[in-house]
Tab-separated table of C-alpha atoms in Angstrom:
chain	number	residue	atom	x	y	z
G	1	UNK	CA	32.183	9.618	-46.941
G	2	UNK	CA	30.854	7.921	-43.806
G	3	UNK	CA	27.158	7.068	-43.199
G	4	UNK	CA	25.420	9.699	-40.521
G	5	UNK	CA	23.229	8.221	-38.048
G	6	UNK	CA	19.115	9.571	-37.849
G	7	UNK	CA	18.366	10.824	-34.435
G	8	UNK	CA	14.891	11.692	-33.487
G	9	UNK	CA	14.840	12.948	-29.775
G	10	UNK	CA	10.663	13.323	-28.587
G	11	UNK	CA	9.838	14.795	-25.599
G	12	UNK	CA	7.306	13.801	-22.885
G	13	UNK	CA	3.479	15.052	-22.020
G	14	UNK	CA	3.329	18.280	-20.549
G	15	UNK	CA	4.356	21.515	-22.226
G	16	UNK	CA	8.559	21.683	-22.526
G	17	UNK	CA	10.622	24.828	-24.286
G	18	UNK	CA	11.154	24.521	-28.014
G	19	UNK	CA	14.950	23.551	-26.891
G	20	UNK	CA	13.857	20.803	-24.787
G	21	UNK	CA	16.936	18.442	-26.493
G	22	UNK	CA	19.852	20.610	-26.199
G	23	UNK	CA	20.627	19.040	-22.913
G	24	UNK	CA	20.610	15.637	-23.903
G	25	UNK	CA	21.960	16.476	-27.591
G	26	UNK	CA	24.878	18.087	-26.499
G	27	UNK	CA	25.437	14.889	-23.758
G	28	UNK	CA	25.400	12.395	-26.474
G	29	UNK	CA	27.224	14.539	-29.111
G	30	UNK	CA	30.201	14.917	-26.430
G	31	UNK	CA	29.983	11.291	-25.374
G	32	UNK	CA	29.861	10.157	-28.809
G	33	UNK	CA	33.074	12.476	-29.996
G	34	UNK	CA	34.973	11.462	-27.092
G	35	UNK	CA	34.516	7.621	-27.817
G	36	UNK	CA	35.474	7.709	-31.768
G	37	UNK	CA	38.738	10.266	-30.707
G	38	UNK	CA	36.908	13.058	-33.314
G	39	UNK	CA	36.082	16.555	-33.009
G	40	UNK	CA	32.796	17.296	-33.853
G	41	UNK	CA	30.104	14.806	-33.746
G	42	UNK	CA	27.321	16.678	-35.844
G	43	UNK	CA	29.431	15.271	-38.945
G	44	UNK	CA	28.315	11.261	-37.978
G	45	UNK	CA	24.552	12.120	-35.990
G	46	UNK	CA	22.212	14.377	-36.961
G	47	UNK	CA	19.315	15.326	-34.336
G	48	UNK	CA	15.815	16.152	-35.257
G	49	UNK	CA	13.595	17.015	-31.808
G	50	UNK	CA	9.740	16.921	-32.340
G	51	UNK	CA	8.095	19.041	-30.959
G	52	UNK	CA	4.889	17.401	-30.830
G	53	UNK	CA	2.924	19.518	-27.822
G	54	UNK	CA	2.636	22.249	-30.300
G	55	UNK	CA	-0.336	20.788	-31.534
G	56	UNK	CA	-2.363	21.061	-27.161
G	57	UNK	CA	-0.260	24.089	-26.238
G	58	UNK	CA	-3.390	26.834	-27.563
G	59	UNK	CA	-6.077	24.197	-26.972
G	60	UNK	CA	-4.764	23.628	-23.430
G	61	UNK	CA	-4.079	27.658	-22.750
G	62	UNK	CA	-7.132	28.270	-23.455
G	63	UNK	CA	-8.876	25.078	-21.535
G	64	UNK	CA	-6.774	26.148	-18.499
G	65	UNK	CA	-8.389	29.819	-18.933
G	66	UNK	CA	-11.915	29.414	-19.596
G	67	UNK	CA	-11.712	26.591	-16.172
G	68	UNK	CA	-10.115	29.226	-13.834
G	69	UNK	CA	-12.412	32.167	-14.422
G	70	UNK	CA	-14.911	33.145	-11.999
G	71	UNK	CA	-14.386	29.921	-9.668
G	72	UNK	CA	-11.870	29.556	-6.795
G	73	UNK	CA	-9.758	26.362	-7.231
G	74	UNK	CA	-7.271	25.003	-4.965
G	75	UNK	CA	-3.835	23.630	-6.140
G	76	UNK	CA	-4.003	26.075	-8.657
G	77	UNK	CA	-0.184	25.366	-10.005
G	78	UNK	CA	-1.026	21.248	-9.459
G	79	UNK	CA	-4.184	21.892	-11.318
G	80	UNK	CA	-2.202	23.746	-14.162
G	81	UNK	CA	0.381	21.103	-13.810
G	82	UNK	CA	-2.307	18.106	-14.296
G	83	UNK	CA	-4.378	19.724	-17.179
G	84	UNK	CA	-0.759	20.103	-19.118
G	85	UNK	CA	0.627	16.505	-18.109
G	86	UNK	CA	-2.576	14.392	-18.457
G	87	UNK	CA	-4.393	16.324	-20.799
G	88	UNK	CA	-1.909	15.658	-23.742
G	89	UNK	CA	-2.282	11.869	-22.631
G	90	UNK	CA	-6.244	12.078	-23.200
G	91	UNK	CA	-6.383	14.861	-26.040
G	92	UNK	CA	-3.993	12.265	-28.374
G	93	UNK	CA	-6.125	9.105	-28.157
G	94	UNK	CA	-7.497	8.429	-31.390
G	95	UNK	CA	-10.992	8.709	-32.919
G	96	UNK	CA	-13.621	7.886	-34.869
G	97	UNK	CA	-13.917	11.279	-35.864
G	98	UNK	CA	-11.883	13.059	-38.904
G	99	UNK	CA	-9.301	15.647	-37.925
G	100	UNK	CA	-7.522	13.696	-35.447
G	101	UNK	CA	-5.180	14.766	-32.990
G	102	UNK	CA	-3.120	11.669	-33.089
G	103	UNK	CA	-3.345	12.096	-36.994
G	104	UNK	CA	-1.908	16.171	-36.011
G	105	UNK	CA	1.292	14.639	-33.655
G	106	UNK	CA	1.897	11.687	-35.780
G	107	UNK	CA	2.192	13.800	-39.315
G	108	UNK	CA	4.535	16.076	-37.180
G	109	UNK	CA	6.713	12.540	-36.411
G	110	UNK	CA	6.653	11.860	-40.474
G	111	UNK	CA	8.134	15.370	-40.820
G	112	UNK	CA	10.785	15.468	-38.780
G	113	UNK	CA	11.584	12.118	-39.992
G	114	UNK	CA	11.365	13.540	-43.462
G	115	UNK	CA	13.893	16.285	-42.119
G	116	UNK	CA	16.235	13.717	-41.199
G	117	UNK	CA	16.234	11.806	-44.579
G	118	UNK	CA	17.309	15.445	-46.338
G	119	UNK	CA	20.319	15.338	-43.728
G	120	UNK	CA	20.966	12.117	-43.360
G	121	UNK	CA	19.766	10.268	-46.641
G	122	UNK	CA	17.308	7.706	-47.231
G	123	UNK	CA	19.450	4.627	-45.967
G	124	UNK	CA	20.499	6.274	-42.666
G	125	UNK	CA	19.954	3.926	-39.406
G	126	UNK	CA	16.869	5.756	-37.134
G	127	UNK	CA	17.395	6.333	-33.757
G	128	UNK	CA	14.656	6.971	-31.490
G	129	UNK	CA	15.140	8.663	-28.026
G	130	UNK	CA	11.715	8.848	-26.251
G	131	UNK	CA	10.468	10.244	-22.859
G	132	UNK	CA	6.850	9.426	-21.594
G	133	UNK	CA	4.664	9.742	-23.429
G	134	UNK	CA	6.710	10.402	-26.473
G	135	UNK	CA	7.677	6.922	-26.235
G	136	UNK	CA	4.102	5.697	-26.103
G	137	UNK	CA	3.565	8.333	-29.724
G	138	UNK	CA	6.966	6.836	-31.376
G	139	UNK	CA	5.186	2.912	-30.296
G	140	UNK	CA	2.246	3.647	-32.049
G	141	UNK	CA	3.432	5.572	-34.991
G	142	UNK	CA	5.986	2.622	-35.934
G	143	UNK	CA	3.435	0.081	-35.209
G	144	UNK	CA	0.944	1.548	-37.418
G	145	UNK	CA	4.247	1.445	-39.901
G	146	UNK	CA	5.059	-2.018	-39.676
G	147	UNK	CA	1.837	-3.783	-38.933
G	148	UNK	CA	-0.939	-2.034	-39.318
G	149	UNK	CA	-1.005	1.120	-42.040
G	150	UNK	CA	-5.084	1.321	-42.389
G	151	UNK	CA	-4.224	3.690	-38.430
G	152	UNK	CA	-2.285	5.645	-40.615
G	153	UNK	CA	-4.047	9.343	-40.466
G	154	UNK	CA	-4.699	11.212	-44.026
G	155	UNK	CA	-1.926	14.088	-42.672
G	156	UNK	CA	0.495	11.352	-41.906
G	157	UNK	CA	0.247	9.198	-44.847
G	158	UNK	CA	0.891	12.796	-46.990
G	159	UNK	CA	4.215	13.648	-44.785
G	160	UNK	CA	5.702	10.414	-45.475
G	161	UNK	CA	7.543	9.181	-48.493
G	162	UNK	CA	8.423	5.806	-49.822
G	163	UNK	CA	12.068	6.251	-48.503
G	164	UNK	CA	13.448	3.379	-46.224
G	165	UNK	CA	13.709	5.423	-43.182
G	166	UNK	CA	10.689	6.794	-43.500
G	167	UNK	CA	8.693	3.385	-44.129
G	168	UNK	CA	10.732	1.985	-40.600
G	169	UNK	CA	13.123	0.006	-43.001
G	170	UNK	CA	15.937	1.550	-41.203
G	171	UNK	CA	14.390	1.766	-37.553
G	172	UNK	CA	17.895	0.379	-35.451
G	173	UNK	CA	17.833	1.600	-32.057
G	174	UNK	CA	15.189	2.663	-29.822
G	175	UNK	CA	15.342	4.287	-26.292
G	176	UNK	CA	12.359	5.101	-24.169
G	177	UNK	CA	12.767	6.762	-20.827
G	178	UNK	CA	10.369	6.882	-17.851
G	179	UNK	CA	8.066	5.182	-20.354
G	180	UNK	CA	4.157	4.343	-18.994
G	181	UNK	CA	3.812	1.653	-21.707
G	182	UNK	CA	3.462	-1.040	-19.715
G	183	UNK	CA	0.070	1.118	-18.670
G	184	UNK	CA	-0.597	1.452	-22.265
G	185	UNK	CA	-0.665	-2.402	-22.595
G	186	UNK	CA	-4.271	-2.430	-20.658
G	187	UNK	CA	-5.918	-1.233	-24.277
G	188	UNK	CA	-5.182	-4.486	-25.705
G	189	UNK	CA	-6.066	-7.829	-25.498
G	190	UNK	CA	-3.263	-9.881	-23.712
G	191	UNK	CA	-1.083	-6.581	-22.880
G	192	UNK	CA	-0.872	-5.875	-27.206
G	193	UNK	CA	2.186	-6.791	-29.086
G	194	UNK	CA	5.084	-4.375	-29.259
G	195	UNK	CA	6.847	-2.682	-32.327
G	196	UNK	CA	9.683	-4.754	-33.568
G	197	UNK	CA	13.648	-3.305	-32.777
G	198	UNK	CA	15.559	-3.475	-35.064
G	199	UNK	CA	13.411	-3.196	-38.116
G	200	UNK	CA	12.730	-6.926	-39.720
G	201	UNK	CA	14.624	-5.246	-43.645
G	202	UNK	CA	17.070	-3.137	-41.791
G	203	UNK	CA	19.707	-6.469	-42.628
G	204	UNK	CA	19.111	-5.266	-46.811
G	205	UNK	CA	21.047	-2.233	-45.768
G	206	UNK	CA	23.374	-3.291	-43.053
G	207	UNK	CA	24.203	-6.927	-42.642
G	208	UNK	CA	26.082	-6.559	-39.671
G	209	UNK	CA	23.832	-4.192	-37.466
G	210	UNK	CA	22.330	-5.909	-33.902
G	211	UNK	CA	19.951	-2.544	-32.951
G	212	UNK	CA	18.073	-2.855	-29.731
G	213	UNK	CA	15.394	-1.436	-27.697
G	214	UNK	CA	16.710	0.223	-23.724
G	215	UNK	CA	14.045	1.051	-21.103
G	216	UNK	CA	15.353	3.158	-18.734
G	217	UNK	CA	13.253	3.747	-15.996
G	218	UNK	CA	13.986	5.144	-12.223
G	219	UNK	CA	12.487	3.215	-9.564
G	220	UNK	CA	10.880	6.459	-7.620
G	221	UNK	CA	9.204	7.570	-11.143
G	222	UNK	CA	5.412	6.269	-10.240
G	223	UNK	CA	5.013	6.968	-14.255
G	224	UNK	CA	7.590	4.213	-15.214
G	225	UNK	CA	7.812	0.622	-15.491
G	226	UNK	CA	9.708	-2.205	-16.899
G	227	UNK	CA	9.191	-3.628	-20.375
G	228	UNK	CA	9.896	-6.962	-20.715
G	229	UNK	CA	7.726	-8.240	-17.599
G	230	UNK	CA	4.217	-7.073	-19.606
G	231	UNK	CA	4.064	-10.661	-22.014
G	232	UNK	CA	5.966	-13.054	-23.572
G	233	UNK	CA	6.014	-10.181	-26.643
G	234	UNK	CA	7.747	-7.568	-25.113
G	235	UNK	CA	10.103	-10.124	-23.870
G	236	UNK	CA	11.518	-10.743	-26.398
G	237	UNK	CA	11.078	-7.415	-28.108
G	238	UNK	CA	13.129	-5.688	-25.344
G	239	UNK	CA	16.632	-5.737	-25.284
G	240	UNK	CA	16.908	-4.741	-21.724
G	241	UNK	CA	15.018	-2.910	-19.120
G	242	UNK	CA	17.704	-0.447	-17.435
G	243	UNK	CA	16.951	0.532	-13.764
G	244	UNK	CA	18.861	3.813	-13.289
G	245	UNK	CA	18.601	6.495	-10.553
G	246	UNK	CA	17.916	9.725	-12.459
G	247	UNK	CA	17.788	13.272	-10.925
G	248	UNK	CA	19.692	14.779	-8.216
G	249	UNK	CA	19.735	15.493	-4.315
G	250	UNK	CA	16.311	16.818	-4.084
G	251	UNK	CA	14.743	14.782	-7.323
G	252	UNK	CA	16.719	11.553	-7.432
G	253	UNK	CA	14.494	9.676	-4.341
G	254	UNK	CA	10.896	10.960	-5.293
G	255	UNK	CA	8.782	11.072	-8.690
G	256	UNK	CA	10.287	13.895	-9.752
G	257	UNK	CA	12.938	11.934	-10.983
G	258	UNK	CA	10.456	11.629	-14.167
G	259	UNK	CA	11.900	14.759	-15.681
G	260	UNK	CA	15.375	14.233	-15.282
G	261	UNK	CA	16.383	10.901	-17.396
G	262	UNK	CA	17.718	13.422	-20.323
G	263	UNK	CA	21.204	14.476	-17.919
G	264	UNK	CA	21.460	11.463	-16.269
G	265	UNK	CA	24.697	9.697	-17.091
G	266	UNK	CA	23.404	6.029	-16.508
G	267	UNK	CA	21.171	7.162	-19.395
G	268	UNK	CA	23.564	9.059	-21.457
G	269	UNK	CA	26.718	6.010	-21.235
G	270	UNK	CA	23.860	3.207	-23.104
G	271	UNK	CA	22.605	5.661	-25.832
G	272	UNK	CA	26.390	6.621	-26.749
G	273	UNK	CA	27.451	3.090	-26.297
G	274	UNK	CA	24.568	1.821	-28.970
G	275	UNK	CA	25.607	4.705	-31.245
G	276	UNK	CA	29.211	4.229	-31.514
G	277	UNK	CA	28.704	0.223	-31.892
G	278	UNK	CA	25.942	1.113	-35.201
G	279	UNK	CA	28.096	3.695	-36.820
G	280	UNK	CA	31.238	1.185	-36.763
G	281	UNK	CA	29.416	-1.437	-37.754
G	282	UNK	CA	27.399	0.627	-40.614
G	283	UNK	CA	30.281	2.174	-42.152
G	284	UNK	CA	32.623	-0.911	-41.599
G	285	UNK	CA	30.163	-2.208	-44.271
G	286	UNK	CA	30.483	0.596	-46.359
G	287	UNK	CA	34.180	-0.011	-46.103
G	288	UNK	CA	33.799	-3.530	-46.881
G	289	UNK	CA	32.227	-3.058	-49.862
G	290	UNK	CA	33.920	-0.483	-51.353
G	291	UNK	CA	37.275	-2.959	-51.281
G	292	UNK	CA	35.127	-5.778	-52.991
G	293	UNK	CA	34.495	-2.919	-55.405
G	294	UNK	CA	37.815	-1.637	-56.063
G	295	UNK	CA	39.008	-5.662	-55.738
G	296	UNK	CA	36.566	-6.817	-58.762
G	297	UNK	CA	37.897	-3.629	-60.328
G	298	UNK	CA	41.571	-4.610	-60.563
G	299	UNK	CA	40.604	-7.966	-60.829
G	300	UNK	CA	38.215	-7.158	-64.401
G	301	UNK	CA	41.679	-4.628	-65.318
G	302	UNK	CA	44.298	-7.444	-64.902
G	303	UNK	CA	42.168	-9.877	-66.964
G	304	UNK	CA	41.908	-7.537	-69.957
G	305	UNK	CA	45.741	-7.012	-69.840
C-alpha cells in the first residue's frame, strides 16, 4: 500500500458555502491523476476543508441585524460585505479573556486535522492550502505548535492528539494564497518570525522529502503581498513568492482578483507539481525500505541454510 498525502484546504474571511473546496479539490485531484497516469486520485490525497467561519456566521447575522434596524445606511451590500470580510479578521484576535474565539477556529483546525489522521494515518505528510486569512489562522495555529504551546487554547489542546501530524511533525508543504501576512507582521517586534516549512522532524519519517512554502499572490489583490521581502526570517522561510494573475476578464485587473486564486491554473500547476514530487519521494522510501526488508530477510534465510 502507498502512503496518502493530508490535505487541509481553509478558506478566507468572509462567509463562503460549506463546499467552498470543491473547485479547487477537484482541480488538484485531476491535475494530480493526470501527472501519475492513474485514475482516481482520492486513493493517494485525501482533502479535509475547514470550515472555520462557522464559528462568526450567527454572531455576525445577528451583528449585521441589530446595526440595520431603524437607521438608513448607505452601501448597504458594501456595508454587509465589510462587517463579513473584516469582522472575522477582528472577532479572531486573541484575548485575555476565557472562551476565545481564536481558541473556537483553532480547535476546529485540530479536528479536521484529527479527521485526516483517521484517513490518512498518523505518519501522513500535511498539506496546507490557505486563502487570506485562513493562511494567517494555519500561521498561527502551527506556530503556537512548534514554538510556542502555552497560546495553545483549552478546546484546542483537547482536539489534538500526540500523533505526528497532529503535533506538526509531518507539516511538508504549505500554500497560502492572496495572503495579508506580511500585514500581520506589524504585531511583532521586527516583522515576527514565521512558522518553519517543512517541519524541523518531518526527515524521522521521510528522509528524502524537500517540502516548501508558495505565496501566490496577484498583483491587483490590495489584500496580498509578498513573503520573503518582510525580514531576513521569512526569507529564508519562504520557498518562493509566486506572482500570478488570478481571475478572469472582468476580475483578473482589479481586487477582485482576491477571490479567484482557487481556479486559477498558475495556482493549480505549483500545488500539483509539489504533490506529485512528495508522494514519489514518500513512497519511494517506503519502497526502499521494504527491499532492505525483504533483502535482510533472504539474507538471515540463506545464512541458516
Amino acid at each position: 500500500m502507498t502512503q496518502k498525502i493530508a490535505i487541509a484546504v481553509i478558506h478566507g474571511a468572509g462567509t463562503p458555502k460549506k463546499d467552498f473546496a470543491d473547485e479547487i479539490i477537484s482541480h488538484i485531484s485531476n491535475g494530480f491523476a493526470k501527472k501519475l497516469t492513474i485514475n482516481n486520485a482520492e486513493q493517494e490525497l485525501v482533502f479535509e476543508p475547514i470550515f472555520w467561519s462557522s464559528v462568526f456566521e450567527s454572531e455576525q447575522t445577528e451583528l449585521w441585524k441589530r446595526l440595520q434596524e431603524n437607521r438608513n445606511l448607505n452601501y448597504s451590500r458594501l456595508r454587509r460585505f465589510v462587517i463579513e470580510f473584516l469582522a472575522d479578521a477582528i472577532a479572531y484576535q486573541p484575548t485575555t479573556l476565557g472562551n476565545q474565539n481564536y481558541d473556537k477556529v483553532h480547535s476546529l483546525v485540530a479536528a479536521s486535522i484529527n479527521k485526516l489522521r483517521e484517513k490518512a494515518g498518523a505518519n501522513a505528510p500535511l498539506c496546507i492550502i490557505s486563502h487570506s486569512l485562513g493562511s494567517i489562522i494555519a500561521s498561527n495555529y502551527f506556530y503556537d505548535l512548534q514554538f510556542k504551546r502555552e497560546n495553545m487554547g483549552i478546546e484546542t489542546v483537547k482536539c489534538t492528539s500526540n500523533s505526528p501530524i497532529e503535533q506538526c511533525e509531518t507539516l511538508t508543504l504549505f500554500y497560502t494564497m492572496g495572503s495579508p501576512m506580511a500585514l500581520w507582521s506589524l504585531r511583532y517586534i521586527d516583522f515576527g518570525s514565521p512558522i518553519t516549512v517543512p517541519s524541523p522532524m518531518i526527515s524521522r519519517f521521510y528522509p528524502t522529502i524537500q517540502g516548501e512554502w508558495l505565496n501566490f499572490y496577484d498583483k491587483d489583490d490590495v489584500l496580498a503581498f509578498p513573503l520573503k521581502g518582510v525580514n531576513e526570517a521569512y526569507q529564508q522561510a519562504v520557498t518562493e513568492d509566486v506572482a500570478v494573475n488570478a481571475g478572469g476578464v472582468l476580475t483578473s485587473w482589479n481586487p477582485l482578483s482576491h477571490l479567484y486564486y482557487d481556479r486559477d491554473t498558475e495556482v493549480i500547476t505549483p500545488i500539483v507539481d509539489g504533490l506529485v514530487r512528495t508522494w514519489k519521494a514518500i513512497n519511494m522510501d517506503k519502497s526502499i525500505q521494504y527491499k532492505k526488508i525483504e533483502n535482510q530477510v533472504m539474507i538471515t534465510s540463506n545464512n541458516e541454510q
